[in-house]
XYZ file of C-alpha atoms in Angstrom:
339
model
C 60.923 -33.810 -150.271
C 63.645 -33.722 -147.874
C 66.148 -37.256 -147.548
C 67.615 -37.837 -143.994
C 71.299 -38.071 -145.060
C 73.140 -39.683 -142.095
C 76.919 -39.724 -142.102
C 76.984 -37.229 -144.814
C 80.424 -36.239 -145.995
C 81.795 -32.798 -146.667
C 81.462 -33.437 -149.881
C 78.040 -33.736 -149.785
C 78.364 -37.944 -151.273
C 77.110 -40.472 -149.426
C 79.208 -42.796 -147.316
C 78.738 -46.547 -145.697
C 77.636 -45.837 -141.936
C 80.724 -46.839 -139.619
C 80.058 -49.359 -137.015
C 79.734 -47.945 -133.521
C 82.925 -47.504 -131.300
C 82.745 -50.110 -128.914
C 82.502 -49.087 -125.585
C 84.479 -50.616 -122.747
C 81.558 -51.829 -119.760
C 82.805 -53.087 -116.450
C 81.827 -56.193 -115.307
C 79.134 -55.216 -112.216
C 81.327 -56.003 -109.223
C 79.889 -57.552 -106.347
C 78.356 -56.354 -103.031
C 81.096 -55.843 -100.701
C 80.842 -55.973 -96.818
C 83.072 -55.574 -94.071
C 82.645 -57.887 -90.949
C 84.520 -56.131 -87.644
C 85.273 -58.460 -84.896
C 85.595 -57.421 -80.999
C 88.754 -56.995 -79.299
C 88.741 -53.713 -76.997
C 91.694 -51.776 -77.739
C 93.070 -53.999 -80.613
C 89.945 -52.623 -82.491
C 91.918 -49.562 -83.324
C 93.414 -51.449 -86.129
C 89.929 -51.589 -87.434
C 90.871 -47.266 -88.262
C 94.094 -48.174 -90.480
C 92.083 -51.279 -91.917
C 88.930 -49.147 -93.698
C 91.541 -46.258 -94.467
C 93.393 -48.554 -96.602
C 90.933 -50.114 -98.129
C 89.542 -46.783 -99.051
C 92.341 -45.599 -100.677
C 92.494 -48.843 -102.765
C 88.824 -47.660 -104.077
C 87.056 -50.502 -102.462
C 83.456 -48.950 -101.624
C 81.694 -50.656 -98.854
C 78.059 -51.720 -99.377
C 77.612 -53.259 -95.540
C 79.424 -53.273 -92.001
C 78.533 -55.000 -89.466
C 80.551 -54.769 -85.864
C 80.985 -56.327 -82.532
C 81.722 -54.062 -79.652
C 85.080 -51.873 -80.461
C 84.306 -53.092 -84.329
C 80.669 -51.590 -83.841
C 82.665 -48.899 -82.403
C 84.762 -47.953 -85.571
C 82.798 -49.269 -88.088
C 79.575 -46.385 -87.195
C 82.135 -43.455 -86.377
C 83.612 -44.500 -90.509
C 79.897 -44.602 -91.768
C 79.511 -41.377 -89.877
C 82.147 -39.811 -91.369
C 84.054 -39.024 -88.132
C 86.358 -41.525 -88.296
C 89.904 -39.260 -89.081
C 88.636 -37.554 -85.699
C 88.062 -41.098 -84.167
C 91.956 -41.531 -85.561
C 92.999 -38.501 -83.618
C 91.475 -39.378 -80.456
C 92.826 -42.240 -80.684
C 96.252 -41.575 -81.228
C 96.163 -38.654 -78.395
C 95.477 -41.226 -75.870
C 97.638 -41.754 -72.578
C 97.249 -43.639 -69.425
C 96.765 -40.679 -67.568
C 93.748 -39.373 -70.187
C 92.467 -43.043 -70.144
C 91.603 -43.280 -66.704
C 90.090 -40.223 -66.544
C 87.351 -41.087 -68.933
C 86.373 -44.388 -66.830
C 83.569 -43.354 -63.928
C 83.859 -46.316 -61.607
C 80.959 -47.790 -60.061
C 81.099 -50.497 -57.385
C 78.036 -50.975 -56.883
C 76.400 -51.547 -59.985
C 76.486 -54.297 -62.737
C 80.040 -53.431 -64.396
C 83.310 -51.600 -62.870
C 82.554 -49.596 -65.260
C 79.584 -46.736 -66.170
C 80.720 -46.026 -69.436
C 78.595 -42.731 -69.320
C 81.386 -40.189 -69.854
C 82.668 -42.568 -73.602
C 78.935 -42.203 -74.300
C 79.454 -37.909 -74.089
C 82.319 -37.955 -76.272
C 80.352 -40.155 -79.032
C 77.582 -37.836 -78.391
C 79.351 -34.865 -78.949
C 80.797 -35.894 -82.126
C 77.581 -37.909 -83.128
C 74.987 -36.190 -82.056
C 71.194 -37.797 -82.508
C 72.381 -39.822 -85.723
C 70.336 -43.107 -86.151
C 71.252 -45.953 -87.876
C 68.958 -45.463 -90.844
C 70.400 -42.881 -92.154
C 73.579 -43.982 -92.931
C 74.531 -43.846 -96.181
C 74.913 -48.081 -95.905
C 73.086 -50.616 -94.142
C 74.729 -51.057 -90.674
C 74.560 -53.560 -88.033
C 75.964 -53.384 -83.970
C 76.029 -57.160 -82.724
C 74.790 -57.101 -78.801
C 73.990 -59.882 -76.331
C 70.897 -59.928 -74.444
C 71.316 -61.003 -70.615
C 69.370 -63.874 -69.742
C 68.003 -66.012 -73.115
C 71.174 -64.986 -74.832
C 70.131 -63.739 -78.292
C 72.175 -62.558 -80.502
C 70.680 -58.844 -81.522
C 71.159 -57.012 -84.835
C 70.658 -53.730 -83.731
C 69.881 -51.766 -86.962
C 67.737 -48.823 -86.313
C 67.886 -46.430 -83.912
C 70.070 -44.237 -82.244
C 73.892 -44.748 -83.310
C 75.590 -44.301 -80.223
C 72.711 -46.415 -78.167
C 73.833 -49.255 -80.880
C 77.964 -48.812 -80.101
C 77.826 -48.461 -76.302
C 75.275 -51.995 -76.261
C 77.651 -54.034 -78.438
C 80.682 -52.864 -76.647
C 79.435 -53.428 -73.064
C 82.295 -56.218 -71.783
C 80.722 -58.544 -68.827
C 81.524 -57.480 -65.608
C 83.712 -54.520 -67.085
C 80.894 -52.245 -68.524
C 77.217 -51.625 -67.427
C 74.985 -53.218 -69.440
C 72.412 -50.887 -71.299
C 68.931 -51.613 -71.720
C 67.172 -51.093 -75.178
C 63.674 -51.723 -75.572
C 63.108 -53.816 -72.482
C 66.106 -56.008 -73.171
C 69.149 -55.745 -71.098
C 72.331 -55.872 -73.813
C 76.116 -56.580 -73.247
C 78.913 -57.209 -75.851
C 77.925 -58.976 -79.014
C 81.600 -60.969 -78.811
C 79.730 -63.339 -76.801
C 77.411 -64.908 -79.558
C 79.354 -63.002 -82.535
C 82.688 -61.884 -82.445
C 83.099 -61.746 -86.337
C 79.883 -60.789 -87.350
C 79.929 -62.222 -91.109
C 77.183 -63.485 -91.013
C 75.188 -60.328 -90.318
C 77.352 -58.381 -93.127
C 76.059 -61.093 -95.586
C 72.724 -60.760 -94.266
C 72.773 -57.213 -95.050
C 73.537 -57.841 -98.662
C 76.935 -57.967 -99.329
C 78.092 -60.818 -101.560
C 81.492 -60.467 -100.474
C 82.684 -60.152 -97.315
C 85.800 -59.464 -95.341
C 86.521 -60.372 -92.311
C 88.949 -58.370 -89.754
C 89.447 -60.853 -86.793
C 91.548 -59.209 -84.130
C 92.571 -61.961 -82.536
C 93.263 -64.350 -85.448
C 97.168 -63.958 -84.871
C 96.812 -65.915 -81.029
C 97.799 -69.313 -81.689
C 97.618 -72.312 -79.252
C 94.269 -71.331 -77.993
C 92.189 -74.233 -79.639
C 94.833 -76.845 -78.334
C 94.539 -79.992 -76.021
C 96.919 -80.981 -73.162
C 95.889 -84.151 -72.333
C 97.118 -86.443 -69.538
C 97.997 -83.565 -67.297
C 98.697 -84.549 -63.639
C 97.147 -83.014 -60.602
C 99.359 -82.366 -58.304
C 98.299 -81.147 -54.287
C 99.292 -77.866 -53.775
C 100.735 -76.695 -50.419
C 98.357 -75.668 -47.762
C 99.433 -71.974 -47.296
C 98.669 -71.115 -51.297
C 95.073 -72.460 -50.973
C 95.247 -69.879 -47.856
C 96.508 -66.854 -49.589
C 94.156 -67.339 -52.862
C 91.402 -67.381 -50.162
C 92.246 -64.370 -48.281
C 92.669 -62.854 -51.899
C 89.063 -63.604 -52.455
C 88.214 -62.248 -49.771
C 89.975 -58.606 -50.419
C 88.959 -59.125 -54.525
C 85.659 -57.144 -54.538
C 87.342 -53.867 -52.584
C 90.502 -54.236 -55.090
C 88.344 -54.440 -57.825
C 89.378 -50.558 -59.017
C 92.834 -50.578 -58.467
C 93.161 -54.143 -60.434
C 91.414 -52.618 -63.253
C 93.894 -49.843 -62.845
C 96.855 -51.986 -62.925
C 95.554 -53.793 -66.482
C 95.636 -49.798 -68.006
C 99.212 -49.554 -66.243
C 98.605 -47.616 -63.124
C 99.031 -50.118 -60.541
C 102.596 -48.949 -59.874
C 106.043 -51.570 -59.200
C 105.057 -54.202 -57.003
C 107.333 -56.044 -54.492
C 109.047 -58.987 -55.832
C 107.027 -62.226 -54.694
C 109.112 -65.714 -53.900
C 105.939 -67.453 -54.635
C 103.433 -67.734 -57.938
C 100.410 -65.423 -57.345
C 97.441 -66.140 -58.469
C 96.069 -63.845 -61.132
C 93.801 -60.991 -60.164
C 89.810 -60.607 -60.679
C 90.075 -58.596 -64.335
C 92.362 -60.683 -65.176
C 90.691 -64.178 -64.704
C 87.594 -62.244 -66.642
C 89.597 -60.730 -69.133
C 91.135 -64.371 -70.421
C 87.771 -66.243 -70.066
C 86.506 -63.806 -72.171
C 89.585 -64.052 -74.476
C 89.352 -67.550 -75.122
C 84.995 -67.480 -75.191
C 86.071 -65.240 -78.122
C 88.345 -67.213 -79.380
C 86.604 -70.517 -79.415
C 83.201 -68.976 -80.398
C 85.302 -67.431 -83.573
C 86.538 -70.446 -84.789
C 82.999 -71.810 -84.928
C 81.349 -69.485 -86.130
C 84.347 -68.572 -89.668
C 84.482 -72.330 -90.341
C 81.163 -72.246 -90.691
C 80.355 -69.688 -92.357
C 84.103 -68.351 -94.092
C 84.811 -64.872 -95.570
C 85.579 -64.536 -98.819
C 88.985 -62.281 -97.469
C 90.371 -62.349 -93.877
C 92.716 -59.813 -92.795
C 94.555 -60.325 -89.179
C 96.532 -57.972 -87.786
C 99.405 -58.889 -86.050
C 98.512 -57.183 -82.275
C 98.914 -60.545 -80.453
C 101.192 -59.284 -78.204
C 99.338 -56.126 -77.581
C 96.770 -56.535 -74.553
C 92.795 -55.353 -74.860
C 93.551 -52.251 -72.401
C 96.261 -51.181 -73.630
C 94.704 -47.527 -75.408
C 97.663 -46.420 -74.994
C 99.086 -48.103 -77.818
C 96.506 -46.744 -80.077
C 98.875 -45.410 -82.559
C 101.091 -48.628 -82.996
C 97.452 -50.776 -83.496
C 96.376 -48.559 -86.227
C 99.075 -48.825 -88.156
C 99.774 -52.361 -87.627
C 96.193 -52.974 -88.669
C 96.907 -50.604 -91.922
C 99.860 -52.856 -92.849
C 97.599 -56.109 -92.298
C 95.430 -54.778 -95.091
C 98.097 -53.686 -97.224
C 99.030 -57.536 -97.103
C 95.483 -58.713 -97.728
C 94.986 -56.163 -100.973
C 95.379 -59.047 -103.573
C 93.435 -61.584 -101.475
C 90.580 -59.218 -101.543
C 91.198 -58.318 -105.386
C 90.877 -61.983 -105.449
C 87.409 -62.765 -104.183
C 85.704 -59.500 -105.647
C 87.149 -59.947 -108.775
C 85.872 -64.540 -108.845
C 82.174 -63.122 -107.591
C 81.979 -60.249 -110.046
């Protein structure tokens, strides 16, 4: 009795039905994940790197990070990381040294206990799993040297494992496994951001800019050095385990002027560990990217800027903002050839 009249005109006459307005879909865009490498106080720029990206509306799906990346990458997830930022930037010498409790007699120089209270404090209990993105913290374990995804648990447990630096840090023990810093199996964790699901992934390598590492000097001469410098580099053994603090103290800037010396000293105990573990990175890096490559690498330019120097926090955070400013279309790029 009743006709279904669809697009009835005002008129009340019947019209041809119009075709649908076609509606503008977006291509689904890929998975993307952030990989954060290691690097101790150069991880600051990791802060200016996920602010800009951010603002350029790319939404992370994954981060994985080694030791300071670990670091940066939970406290972002977290959603502390503008108060990570102002930490940061606050920092001194003078406030720096204060928050290192030296031990002698353990395993590191270093407890590490009063870091863990400020990442407490600002953290709380948080676990892993509830992040609003799957998260990984790279670690070491002492002994068979696994690499370990730590991926559940307590946050700050997670950060203060991956960044625990040989000899400088305590290790911590999780689970009945004793864990150091994951730069020593996985400095750029891609692979564990890919692993977690992302599709694309960039990479933030904080020591990418340090050239001349990977190179061979072949041919080089030996030459006998005089007696009285194999002396002196054995009486500084011998004084290297009670000096231990104050050469830690000098690499954070508080070692004071020193007397001019006529001859070539030989470098101190942090500082021998500090470039072996340096050029581990380094090497271990290179392996590990040509392997398995990001799809987008950004690389700050902090070469010149050494891992203790937290005082610099400020000038690292932007120069890591103005590496991804550079690396925008790279990363437009690779999102835009997986989409």
């Amino acid at each position: 009795m009743f006709e279904s009249v669809p697009w009835l005109a005002l008129g009340g006459e019947r019209e041809t039905p119009l075709p649908p307005t076609p509606v503008a879909v977006k291509p689904p865009r890929p998975s993307i994940g952030i990989a954060l490498g290691g690097g101790a106080a150069r991880g600051f720029a990791h802060i200016g790197v996920l602010k800009v990206l951010k603002e350029a509306g790319y939404e992370l799906d994954a981060i994985a990070g080694t030791s300071i990346g670990a670091v940066v990458g939970g406290c972002f997830l977290a959603g502390k990381l503008q108060e990570l930022e102002d930490w940061a930037r606050g920092l001194n010498r003078r406030r720096m040294i204060g928050m290192l409790d030296f031990s002698l007699g353990g395993s590191g120089l270093i407890c590490g206990n009063r870091l863990v209270q400020g990442l407490v404090r600002e953290l709380g209990d948080m676990r892993i799993e509830t992040l609003p993105v799957p998260f990984a913290a790279i670690a070491t374990e002492i002994g068979p040297g696994h690499e370990i995804w730590l991926t559940r648990g307590p946050l700050v447990t997670a950060m203060r494992a991956s960044m625990s630096l040989p000899g400088i840090f305590e290790p911590v023990r999780v689970n009945g496994r004793w864990l150091m810093d994951g730069a020593l199996v996985n400095p750029v964790p891609v692979s564990a951001a890919r692993a977690l699901g992302a599709r694309a992934v960039i990479a933030v390598n904080l020591n990418g800019e340090l050239t001349g590492r990977g190179s061979v000097i072949p041919h080089f001469e030996v030459s006998v050095e005089p007696e009285h410098s194999q002396a002196q580099r054995r009486r500084g053994g011998v004084r290297a385990l009670g000096a231990a603090t104050a050469l830690v103290r000098r690499q954070l800037g508080f070692g004071g002027r020193q007397a001019p010396r006529r001859e070539p000293r030989s470098p101190g105990i942090s500082s021998v560990m500090m470039e072996a573990f340096n050029v581990t990175q380094d090497r271990i890096s290179r392996s590990r990217l040509a392997g398995d490559p990001p799809d987008a690498s950004i690389a700050p330019r902090i070469g010149r800027i050494g891992p203790f120097d937290f005082q610099k926090a400020g000038e690292i955070i932007d120069r890591g903002a103005e590496a991804a400013m550079r690396a925008l279309d790279e990363i437009k790029e690779a999102v835009e050839a997986l989409a």
